Amino acid sequence: MEQDKKLVELILKGERERFGVLVERYQRAIYRFLMNMGLDHDEAADTMQNAFVKAYDKLHTLRGGEHFRVWLYSIAANQARNYMRRRARELPLEEPDMPVHEEDPGLLVEREQLRSLLSGALKRLPEDQRKVVVLRAFENMPFKEVAEVCSISLSNAKTSYHRALKKMQRWLKPVASRMNLENQG
Amino acid sequence: MDCPIDEILLIDYLEGELEPKMARQVEQHLEACRPCRAEYESLLKVKQALAGVKESVVDQPPESFWQENFQAVARATYERDSSTGVSGGKVLSFPRFSRLRILAAAAIVLLALAGVLRLGLGPIGPPRGPSAELAQVTEANQAYVDSLYQLAETIYQYQIALNAMESMVELGADQENGYVPAGMEVPAYSSVYDGLAELEDNQLQQVMYALASDL
């Protein structure tokens, strides 16, 4: 498998059709990232297409092709910003109403409920914190790259992550006592 | 707070990003400091919960979605390059539709197997001569053979359609209008043996393994 750096070099030398390999390589990850950022399917599909086309147009501005992946995430995140801002207006950053299973204290929250709770909590995080959590926890990105995608310092990336987890923990607390979170998954 | 553990250090510890010596120091502090330990444990729970649902948070779209996205990007970049004259009319390389190709290859082998089934399976009961035997085998397996043929043909035709689609894009045709350029060669329906001859060894091997495990 050719490395991103090599592919970018070849594309810039004129083998532009090779950009297809990069699309195939990253489309699933970018889609998942956008969906986790709170976009719906159609928005994620549009944003992903725009991100790839923009990356194709601006490829000559990328210094060091090995950073293509991080650069692509940055483009996708920027492209998604409009949608996310609209989401933020629609979902004010208040304490979300998390379902509490008062009727059955012994009930273990099922995986599906946990998924929905976490997904709801993620969507209610401020955009910058959500981005950090999604990149770190779901995309397994090192903090250094997270910081690059988000255009923030390394320490800011870690601080945002800390605050986001704390916030989520507070939101999930009402049900956390009945959820054996460690054993979920 | 007098604690030496700030939020960045705690996150570094949580994410396993500390050198062993530093990690041990943090660990010792967490054992001694209740508030820090409580905070660490609460963060750990959320981290673990997120890890537990990581694969399932996003519903996976159907496989065709990725091909559609690829084509949309291919079309957009082709149009851009055509308008600027950058690429000299090249379009993005299509990804290898390996699964479909294997399916198409499987179809060809299914056709071959169907032929074998028609002629090769012996009946249960006393032998009654080659013709009677063949008649009985054919009758007993007809439905199965027909469904194999049908499946194989569908898959094979799908591959032909896919090839045609690739050619259309390569020729810069307008897919949305369903325009097929004059002179474009649509692959003809090959015979079983032509099809088999076209397969690469590793493809054939994969198909045979897949079939052996299914049949």
Coordinates of C-alpha atoms in Angstrom, one line a residue, chain A residues 14 16-17 19-20 23-24 27-28 31-32 35-36 41 45 48-49 52-53 56-57 111 114-115 118 133 136-138 140 143 155 158-159 161-163 165-166 168-169 181-182 184-185, chain B residues 7-8 10-12 14-15 17 39 42-43 45-50 52-54 56-59 61 63 65-70 72-73 76-77 80-81 86-87 90-93 95:
Chain A
G14 CA 0.5 15.0 -12.5
R16 CA -4.1 13.2 -10.5
E17 CA -6.3 10.1 -10.9
F19 CA -6.4 10.9 -5.6
G20 CA -9.0 8.2 -5.8
V23 CA -10.7 8.9 -1.2
E24 CA -11.1 5.2 -0.9
Q27 CA -14.0 8.2 3.2
R28 CA -15.2 5.8 5.9
Y31 CA -17.9 10.0 7.4
R32 CA -17.8 8.4 10.9
M35 CA -21.5 11.7 12.0
N36 CA -20.0 11.6 15.5
H41 CA -26.4 11.2 7.1
A45 CA -22.3 12.9 2.9
M48 CA -17.5 14.6 3.1
Q49 CA -17.7 15.2 -0.7
F52 CA -12.5 15.7 -0.6
V53 CA -13.0 18.1 -3.5
Y56 CA -8.0 17.9 -4.2
D57 CA -8.1 21.6 -5.1
R111 CA -25.9 -1.2 25.5
L114 CA -25.8 3.6 26.8
R115 CA -25.0 4.3 23.1
L118 CA -23.4 8.9 25.2
V133 CA -13.4 13.8 22.3
R136 CA -9.3 11.2 20.6
A137 CA -11.8 8.6 21.8
F138 CA -13.3 7.4 18.5
N140 CA -7.7 7.1 18.2
F143 CA -3.2 14.5 21.2
S155 CA -2.1 21.6 26.4
K158 CA -5.8 17.9 26.8
T159 CA -7.6 20.5 28.9
Y161 CA -10.7 16.7 26.7
H162 CA -10.6 16.8 30.5
R163 CA -13.4 19.3 30.6
L165 CA -15.2 14.1 30.0
K166 CA -16.0 15.9 33.3
M168 CA -20.2 14.1 30.3
Q169 CA -19.6 12.4 33.6
L181 CA -20.0 1.6 32.8
E182 CA -16.7 -0.2 33.1
Q184 CA -20.2 -2.0 29.1
G185 CA -19.1 -2.8 25.6
Chain B
E7 CA -5.7 18.2 34.8
I8 CA -3.2 17.8 32.0
L10 CA -4.3 13.4 35.0
I11 CA -5.3 13.2 31.3
D12 CA -1.8 12.0 30.4
L14 CA -5.6 8.4 31.9
E15 CA -4.5 8.0 28.3
E17 CA 0.9 8.9 27.8
E39 CA -11.8 12.4 39.8
S42 CA -15.0 9.2 37.1
L43 CA -13.0 10.2 34.0
K45 CA -15.7 5.5 33.6
V46 CA -16.6 7.9 30.8
K47 CA -13.5 7.0 28.8
Q48 CA -14.4 3.3 29.1
A49 CA -18.0 3.9 28.3
L50 CA -17.0 5.8 25.1
G52 CA -17.4 0.5 24.6
V53 CA -19.7 2.1 22.1
K54 CA -17.0 3.3 19.8
S56 CA -21.6 1.3 17.3
V57 CA -22.3 5.0 17.7
V58 CA -22.6 5.5 13.9
D59 CA -24.8 3.3 11.8
P61 CA -24.4 3.1 5.5
E63 CA -21.7 -0.4 0.7
F65 CA -22.9 4.6 -0.4
W66 CA -19.1 4.6 -0.6
Q67 CA -19.1 4.0 -4.3
E68 CA -21.6 6.8 -4.8
N69 CA -19.5 9.1 -2.8
F70 CA -16.4 8.1 -4.8
A72 CA -19.5 12.2 -6.8
V73 CA -15.9 13.2 -5.9
A76 CA -16.5 17.0 -9.3
T77 CA -12.7 16.8 -9.6
R80 CA -12.8 21.1 -12.2
D81 CA -9.8 19.7 -14.0
V86 CA -5.1 20.6 -15.5
S87 CA -5.3 16.8 -15.8
K90 CA -7.9 12.0 -16.4
V91 CA -10.4 10.9 -13.7
L92 CA -9.8 9.4 -10.4
S93 CA -8.8 5.8 -10.4
P95 CA -11.2 1.7 -6.2

